[in-house]
PDB file of C-alpha atoms in Angstrom:
ATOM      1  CA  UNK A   1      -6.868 -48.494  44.186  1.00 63.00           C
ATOM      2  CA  UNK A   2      -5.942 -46.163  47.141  1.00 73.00           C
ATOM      3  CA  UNK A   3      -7.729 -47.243  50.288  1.00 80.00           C
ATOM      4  CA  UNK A   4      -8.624 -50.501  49.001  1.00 93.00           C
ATOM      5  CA  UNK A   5      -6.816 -53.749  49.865  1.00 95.00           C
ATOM      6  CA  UNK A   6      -7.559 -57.217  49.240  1.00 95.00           C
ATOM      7  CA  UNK A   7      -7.083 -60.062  50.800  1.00 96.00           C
ATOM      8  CA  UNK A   8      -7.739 -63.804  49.664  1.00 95.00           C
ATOM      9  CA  UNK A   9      -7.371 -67.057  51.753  1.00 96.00           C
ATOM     10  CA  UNK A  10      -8.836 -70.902  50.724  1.00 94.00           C
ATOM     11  CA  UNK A  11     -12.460 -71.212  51.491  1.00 93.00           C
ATOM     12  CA  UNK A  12     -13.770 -73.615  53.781  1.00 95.00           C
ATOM     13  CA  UNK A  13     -16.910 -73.852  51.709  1.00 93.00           C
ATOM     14  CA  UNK A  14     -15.931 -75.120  48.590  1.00 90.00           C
ATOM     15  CA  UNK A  15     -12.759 -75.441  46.339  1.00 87.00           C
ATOM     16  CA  UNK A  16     -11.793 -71.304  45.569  1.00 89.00           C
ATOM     17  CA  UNK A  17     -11.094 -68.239  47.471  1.00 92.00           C
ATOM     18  CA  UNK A  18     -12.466 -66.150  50.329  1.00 95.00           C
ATOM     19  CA  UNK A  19     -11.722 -63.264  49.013  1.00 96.00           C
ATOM     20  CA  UNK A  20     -11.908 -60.202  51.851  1.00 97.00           C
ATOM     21  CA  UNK A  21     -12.374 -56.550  50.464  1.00 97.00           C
ATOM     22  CA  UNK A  22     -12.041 -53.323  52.584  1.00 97.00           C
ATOM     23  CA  UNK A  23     -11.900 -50.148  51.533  1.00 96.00           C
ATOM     24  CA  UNK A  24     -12.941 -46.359  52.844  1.00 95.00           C
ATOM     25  CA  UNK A  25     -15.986 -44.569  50.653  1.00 95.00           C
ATOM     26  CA  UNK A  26     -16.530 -41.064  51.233  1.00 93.00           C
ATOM     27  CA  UNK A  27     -20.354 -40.986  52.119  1.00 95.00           C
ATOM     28  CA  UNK A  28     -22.523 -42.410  55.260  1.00 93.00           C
ATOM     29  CA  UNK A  29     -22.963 -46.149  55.889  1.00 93.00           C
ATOM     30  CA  UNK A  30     -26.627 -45.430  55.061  1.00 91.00           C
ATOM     31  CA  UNK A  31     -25.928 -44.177  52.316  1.00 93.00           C
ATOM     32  CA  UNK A  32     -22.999 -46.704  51.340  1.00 94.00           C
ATOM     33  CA  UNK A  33     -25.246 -49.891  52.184  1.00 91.00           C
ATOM     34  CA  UNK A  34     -28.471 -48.330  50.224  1.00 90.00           C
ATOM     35  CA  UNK A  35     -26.270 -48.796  47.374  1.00 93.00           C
ATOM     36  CA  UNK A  36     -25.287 -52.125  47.569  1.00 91.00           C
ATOM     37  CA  UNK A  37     -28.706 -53.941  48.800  1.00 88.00           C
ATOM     38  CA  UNK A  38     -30.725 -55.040  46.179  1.00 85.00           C
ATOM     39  CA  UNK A  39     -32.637 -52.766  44.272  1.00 80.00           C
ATOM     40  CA  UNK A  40     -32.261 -50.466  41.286  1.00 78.00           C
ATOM     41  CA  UNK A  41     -29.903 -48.213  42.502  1.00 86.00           C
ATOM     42  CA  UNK A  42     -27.138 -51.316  42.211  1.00 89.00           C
ATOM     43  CA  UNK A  43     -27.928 -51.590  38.435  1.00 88.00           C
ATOM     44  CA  UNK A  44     -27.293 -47.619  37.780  1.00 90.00           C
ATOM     45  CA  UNK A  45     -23.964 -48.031  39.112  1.00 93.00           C
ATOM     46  CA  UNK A  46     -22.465 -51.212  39.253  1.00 91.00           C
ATOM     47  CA  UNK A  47     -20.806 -52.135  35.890  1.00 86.00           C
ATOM     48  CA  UNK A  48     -20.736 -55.754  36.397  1.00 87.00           C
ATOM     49  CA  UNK A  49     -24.444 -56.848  37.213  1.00 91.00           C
ATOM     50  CA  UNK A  50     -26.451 -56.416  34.048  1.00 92.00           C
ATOM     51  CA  UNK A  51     -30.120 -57.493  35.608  1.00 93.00           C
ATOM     52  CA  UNK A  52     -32.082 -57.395  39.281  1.00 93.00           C
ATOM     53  CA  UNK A  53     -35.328 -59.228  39.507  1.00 93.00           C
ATOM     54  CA  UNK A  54     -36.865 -59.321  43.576  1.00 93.00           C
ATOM     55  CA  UNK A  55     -38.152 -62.588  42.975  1.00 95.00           C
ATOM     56  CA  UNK A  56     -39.828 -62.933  46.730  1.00 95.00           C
ATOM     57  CA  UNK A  57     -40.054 -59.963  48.974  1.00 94.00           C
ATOM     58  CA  UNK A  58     -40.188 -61.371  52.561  1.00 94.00           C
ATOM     59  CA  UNK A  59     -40.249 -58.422  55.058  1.00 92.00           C
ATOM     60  CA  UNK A  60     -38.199 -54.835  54.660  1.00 86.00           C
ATOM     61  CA  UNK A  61     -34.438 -55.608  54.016  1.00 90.00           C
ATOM     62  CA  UNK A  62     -35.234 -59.654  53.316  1.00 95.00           C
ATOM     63  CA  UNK A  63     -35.609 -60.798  49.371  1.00 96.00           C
ATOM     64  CA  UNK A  64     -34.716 -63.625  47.493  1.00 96.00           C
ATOM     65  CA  UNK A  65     -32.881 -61.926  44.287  1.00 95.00           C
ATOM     66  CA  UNK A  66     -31.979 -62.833  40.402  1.00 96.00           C
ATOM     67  CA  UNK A  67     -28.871 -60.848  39.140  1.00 94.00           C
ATOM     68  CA  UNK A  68     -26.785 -61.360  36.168  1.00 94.00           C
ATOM     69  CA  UNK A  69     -23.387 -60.198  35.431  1.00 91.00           C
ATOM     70  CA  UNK A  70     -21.553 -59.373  32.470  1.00 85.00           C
ATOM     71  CA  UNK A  71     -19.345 -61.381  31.075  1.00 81.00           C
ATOM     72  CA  UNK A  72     -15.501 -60.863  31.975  1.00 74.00           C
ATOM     73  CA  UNK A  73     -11.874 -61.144  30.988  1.00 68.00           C
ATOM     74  CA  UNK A  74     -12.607 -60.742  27.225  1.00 67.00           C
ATOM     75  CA  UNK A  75     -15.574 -63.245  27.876  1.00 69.00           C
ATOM     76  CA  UNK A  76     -13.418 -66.106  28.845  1.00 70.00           C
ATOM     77  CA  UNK A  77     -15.586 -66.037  32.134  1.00 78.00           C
ATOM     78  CA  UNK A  78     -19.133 -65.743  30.099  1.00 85.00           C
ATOM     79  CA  UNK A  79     -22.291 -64.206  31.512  1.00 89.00           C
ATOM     80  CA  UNK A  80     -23.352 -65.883  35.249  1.00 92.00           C
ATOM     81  CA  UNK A  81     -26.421 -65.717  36.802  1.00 95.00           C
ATOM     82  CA  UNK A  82     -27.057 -65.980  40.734  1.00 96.00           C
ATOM     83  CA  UNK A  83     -30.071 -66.277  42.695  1.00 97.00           C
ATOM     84  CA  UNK A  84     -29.478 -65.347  46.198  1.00 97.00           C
ATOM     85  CA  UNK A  85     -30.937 -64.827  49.756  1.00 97.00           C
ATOM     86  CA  UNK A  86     -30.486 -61.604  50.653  1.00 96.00           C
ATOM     87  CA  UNK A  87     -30.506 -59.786  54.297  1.00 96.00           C
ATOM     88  CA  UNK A  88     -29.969 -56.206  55.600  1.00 93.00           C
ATOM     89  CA  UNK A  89     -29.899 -55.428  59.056  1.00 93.00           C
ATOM     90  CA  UNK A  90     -28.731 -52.753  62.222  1.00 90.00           C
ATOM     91  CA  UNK A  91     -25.258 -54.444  63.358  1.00 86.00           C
ATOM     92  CA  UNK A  92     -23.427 -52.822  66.658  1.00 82.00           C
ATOM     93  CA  UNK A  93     -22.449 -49.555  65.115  1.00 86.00           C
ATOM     94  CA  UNK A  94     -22.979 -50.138  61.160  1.00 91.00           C
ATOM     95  CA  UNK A  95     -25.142 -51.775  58.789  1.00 93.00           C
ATOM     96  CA  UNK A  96     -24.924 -55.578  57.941  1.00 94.00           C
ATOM     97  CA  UNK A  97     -25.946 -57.255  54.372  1.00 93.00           C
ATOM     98  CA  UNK A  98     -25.225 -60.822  53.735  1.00 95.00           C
ATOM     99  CA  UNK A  99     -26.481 -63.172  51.001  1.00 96.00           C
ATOM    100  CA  UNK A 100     -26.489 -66.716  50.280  1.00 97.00           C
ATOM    101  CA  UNK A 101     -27.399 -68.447  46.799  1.00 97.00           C
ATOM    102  CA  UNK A 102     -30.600 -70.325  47.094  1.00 97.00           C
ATOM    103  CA  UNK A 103     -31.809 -73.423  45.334  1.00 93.00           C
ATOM    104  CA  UNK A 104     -34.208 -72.331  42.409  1.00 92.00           C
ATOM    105  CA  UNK A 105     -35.917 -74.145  40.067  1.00 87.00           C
ATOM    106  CA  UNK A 106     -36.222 -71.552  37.185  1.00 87.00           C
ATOM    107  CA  UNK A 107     -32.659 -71.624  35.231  1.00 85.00           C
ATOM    108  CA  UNK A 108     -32.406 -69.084  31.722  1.00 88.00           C
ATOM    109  CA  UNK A 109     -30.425 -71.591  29.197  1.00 88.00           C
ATOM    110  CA  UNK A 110     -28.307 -68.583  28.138  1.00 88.00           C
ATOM    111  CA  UNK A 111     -26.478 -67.834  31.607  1.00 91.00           C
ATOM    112  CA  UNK A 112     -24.556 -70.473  33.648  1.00 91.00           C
ATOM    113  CA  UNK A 113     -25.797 -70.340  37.619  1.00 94.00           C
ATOM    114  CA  UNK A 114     -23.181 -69.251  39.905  1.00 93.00           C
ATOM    115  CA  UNK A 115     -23.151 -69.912  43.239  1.00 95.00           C
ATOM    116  CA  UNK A 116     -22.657 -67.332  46.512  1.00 96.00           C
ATOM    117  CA  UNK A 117     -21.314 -69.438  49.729  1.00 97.00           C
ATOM    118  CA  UNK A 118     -22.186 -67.340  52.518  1.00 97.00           C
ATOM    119  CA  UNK A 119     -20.945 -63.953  51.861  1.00 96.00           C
ATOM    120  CA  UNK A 120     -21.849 -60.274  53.156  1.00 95.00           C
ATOM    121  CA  UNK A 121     -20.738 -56.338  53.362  1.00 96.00           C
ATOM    122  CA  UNK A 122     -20.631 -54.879  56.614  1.00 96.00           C
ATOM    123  CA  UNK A 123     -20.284 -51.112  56.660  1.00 96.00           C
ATOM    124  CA  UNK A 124     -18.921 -49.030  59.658  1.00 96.00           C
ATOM    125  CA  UNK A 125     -18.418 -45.093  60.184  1.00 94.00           C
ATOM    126  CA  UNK A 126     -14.606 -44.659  59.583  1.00 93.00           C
ATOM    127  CA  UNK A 127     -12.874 -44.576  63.389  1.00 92.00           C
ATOM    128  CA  UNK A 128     -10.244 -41.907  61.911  1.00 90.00           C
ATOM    129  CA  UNK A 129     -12.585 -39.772  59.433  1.00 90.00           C
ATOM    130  CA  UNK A 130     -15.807 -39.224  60.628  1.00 87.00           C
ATOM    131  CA  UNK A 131     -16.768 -38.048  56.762  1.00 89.00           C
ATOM    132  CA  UNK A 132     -15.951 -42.103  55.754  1.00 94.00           C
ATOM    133  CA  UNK A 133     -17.131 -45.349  55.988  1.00 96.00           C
ATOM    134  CA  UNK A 134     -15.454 -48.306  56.661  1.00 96.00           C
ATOM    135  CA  UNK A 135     -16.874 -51.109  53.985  1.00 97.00           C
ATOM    136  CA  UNK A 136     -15.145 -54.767  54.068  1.00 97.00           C
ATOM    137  CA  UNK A 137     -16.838 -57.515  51.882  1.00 97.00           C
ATOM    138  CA  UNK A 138     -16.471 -61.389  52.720  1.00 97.00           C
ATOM    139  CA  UNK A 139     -17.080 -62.875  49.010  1.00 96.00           C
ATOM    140  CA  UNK A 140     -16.893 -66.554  48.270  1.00 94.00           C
ATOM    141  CA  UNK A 141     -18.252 -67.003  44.730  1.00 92.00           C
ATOM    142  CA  UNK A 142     -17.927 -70.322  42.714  1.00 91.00           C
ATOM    143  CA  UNK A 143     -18.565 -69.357  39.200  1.00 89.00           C
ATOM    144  CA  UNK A 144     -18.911 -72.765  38.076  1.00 89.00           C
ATOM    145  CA  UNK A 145     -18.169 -73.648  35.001  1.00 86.00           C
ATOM    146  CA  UNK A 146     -15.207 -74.595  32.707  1.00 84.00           C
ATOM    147  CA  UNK A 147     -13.343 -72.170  34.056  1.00 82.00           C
ATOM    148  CA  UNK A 148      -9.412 -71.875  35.122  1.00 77.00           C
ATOM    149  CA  UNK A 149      -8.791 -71.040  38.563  1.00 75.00           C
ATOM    150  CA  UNK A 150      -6.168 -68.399  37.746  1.00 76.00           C
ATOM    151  CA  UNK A 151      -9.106 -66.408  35.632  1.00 76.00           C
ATOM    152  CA  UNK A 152     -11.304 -66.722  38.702  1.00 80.00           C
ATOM    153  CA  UNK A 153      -8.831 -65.493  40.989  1.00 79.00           C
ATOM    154  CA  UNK A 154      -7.666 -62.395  38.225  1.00 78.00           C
ATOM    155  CA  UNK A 155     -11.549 -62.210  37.665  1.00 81.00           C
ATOM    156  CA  UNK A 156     -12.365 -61.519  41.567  1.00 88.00           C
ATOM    157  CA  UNK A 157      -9.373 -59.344  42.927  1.00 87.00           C
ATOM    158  CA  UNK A 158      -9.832 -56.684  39.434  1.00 87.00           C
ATOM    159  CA  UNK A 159     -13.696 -56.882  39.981  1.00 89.00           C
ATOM    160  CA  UNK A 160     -13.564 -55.714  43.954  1.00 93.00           C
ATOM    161  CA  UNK A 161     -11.653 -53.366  42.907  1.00 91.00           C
ATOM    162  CA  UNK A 162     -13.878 -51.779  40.368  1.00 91.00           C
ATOM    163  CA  UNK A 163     -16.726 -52.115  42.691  1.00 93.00           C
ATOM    164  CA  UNK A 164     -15.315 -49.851  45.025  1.00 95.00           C
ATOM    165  CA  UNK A 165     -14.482 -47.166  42.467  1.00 93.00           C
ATOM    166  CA  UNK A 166     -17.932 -47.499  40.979  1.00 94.00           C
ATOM    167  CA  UNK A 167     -19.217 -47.031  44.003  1.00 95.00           C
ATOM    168  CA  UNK A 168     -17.203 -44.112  44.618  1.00 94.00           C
ATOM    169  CA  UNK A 169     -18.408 -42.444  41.464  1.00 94.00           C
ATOM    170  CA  UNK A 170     -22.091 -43.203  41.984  1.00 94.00           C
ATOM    171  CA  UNK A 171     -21.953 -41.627  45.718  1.00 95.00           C
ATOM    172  CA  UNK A 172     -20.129 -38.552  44.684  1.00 93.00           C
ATOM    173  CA  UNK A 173     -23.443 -38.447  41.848  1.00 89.00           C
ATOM    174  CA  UNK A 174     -25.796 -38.905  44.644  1.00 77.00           C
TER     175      UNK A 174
END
């Protein structure tokens, strides 16, 4: 996709991919980030996640989250679901959100659990177009599973990539 690029390298986490995303949006950062932190305006645009639950609501910008997503890759990667830490804070000049999968003790039997190593968007006003941001995604996501590496690794590089252009879509909506 123009003015997206991805990147992957061996995590030091577990046995997959860091997989780095970056990519200019045409909106503000507020505006960017209140689309990706959890809430409902992620399910209205992002085709992958198929259910949000806030199951703890600590402060303003600090949940612990369910999501599902859909399965992928004609369902060779089924449905996952992830229950994660999630953070949104002020960083220098942009906004920060980060996440973290979190122990929980309620598991649906129809969804395998997938697991986010530490992972996070940061979102910056665009140094050369003031109209843009500047959104780069750290993502290290073990699906778990009986699942071949090489359909991980197709799985995650198409997905960032249609995450971006969702995103697109749903801020030129907004």
């Amino acid at each position: 996709m123009k003015d997206v690029t991805i990147w992957r390298k061996p995590s030091e986490e577990f046995n997959g991919y860091l997989f780095k995303a970056q990519g200019a949006i045409d909106d503000s950062v507020n505006s960017v980030i209140d689309h990706i932190r959890p809430g409902p305006c992620r399910l209205d645009w992002d085709s992958l996640m198929t259910s949000m639950d806030i199951l703890e609501h600590f402060e303003e910008n600090c949940c612990v989250i369910r999501y599902t997503t859909a399965g992928q890759l004609w369902n060779i990667i089924s449905p996952r679901e992830f229950v994660d830490f999630s953070y949104t804070v002020g960083y220098e000049e942009g906004l920060l959100s980060c996440g973290l999968s979190v122990d929980w003790s309620e598991k649906r039997p129809e969804f395998i659990r997938g697991y986010n190593h530490p992972c996070g968007w940061f979102c910056v006003r665009h140094k050369d177009n003031p109209h843009q941001s500047l959104l780069t995604g750290y993502i290290q996501t073990d699906l778990r599973g009986m699942i071949p590496q090489s359909a991980v690794d197709t799985a995650m590089a198409s997905t960032l990539v249609n995450f971006y252009g969702d995103l697109q879509k749903a801020l030129q909506k907004a």
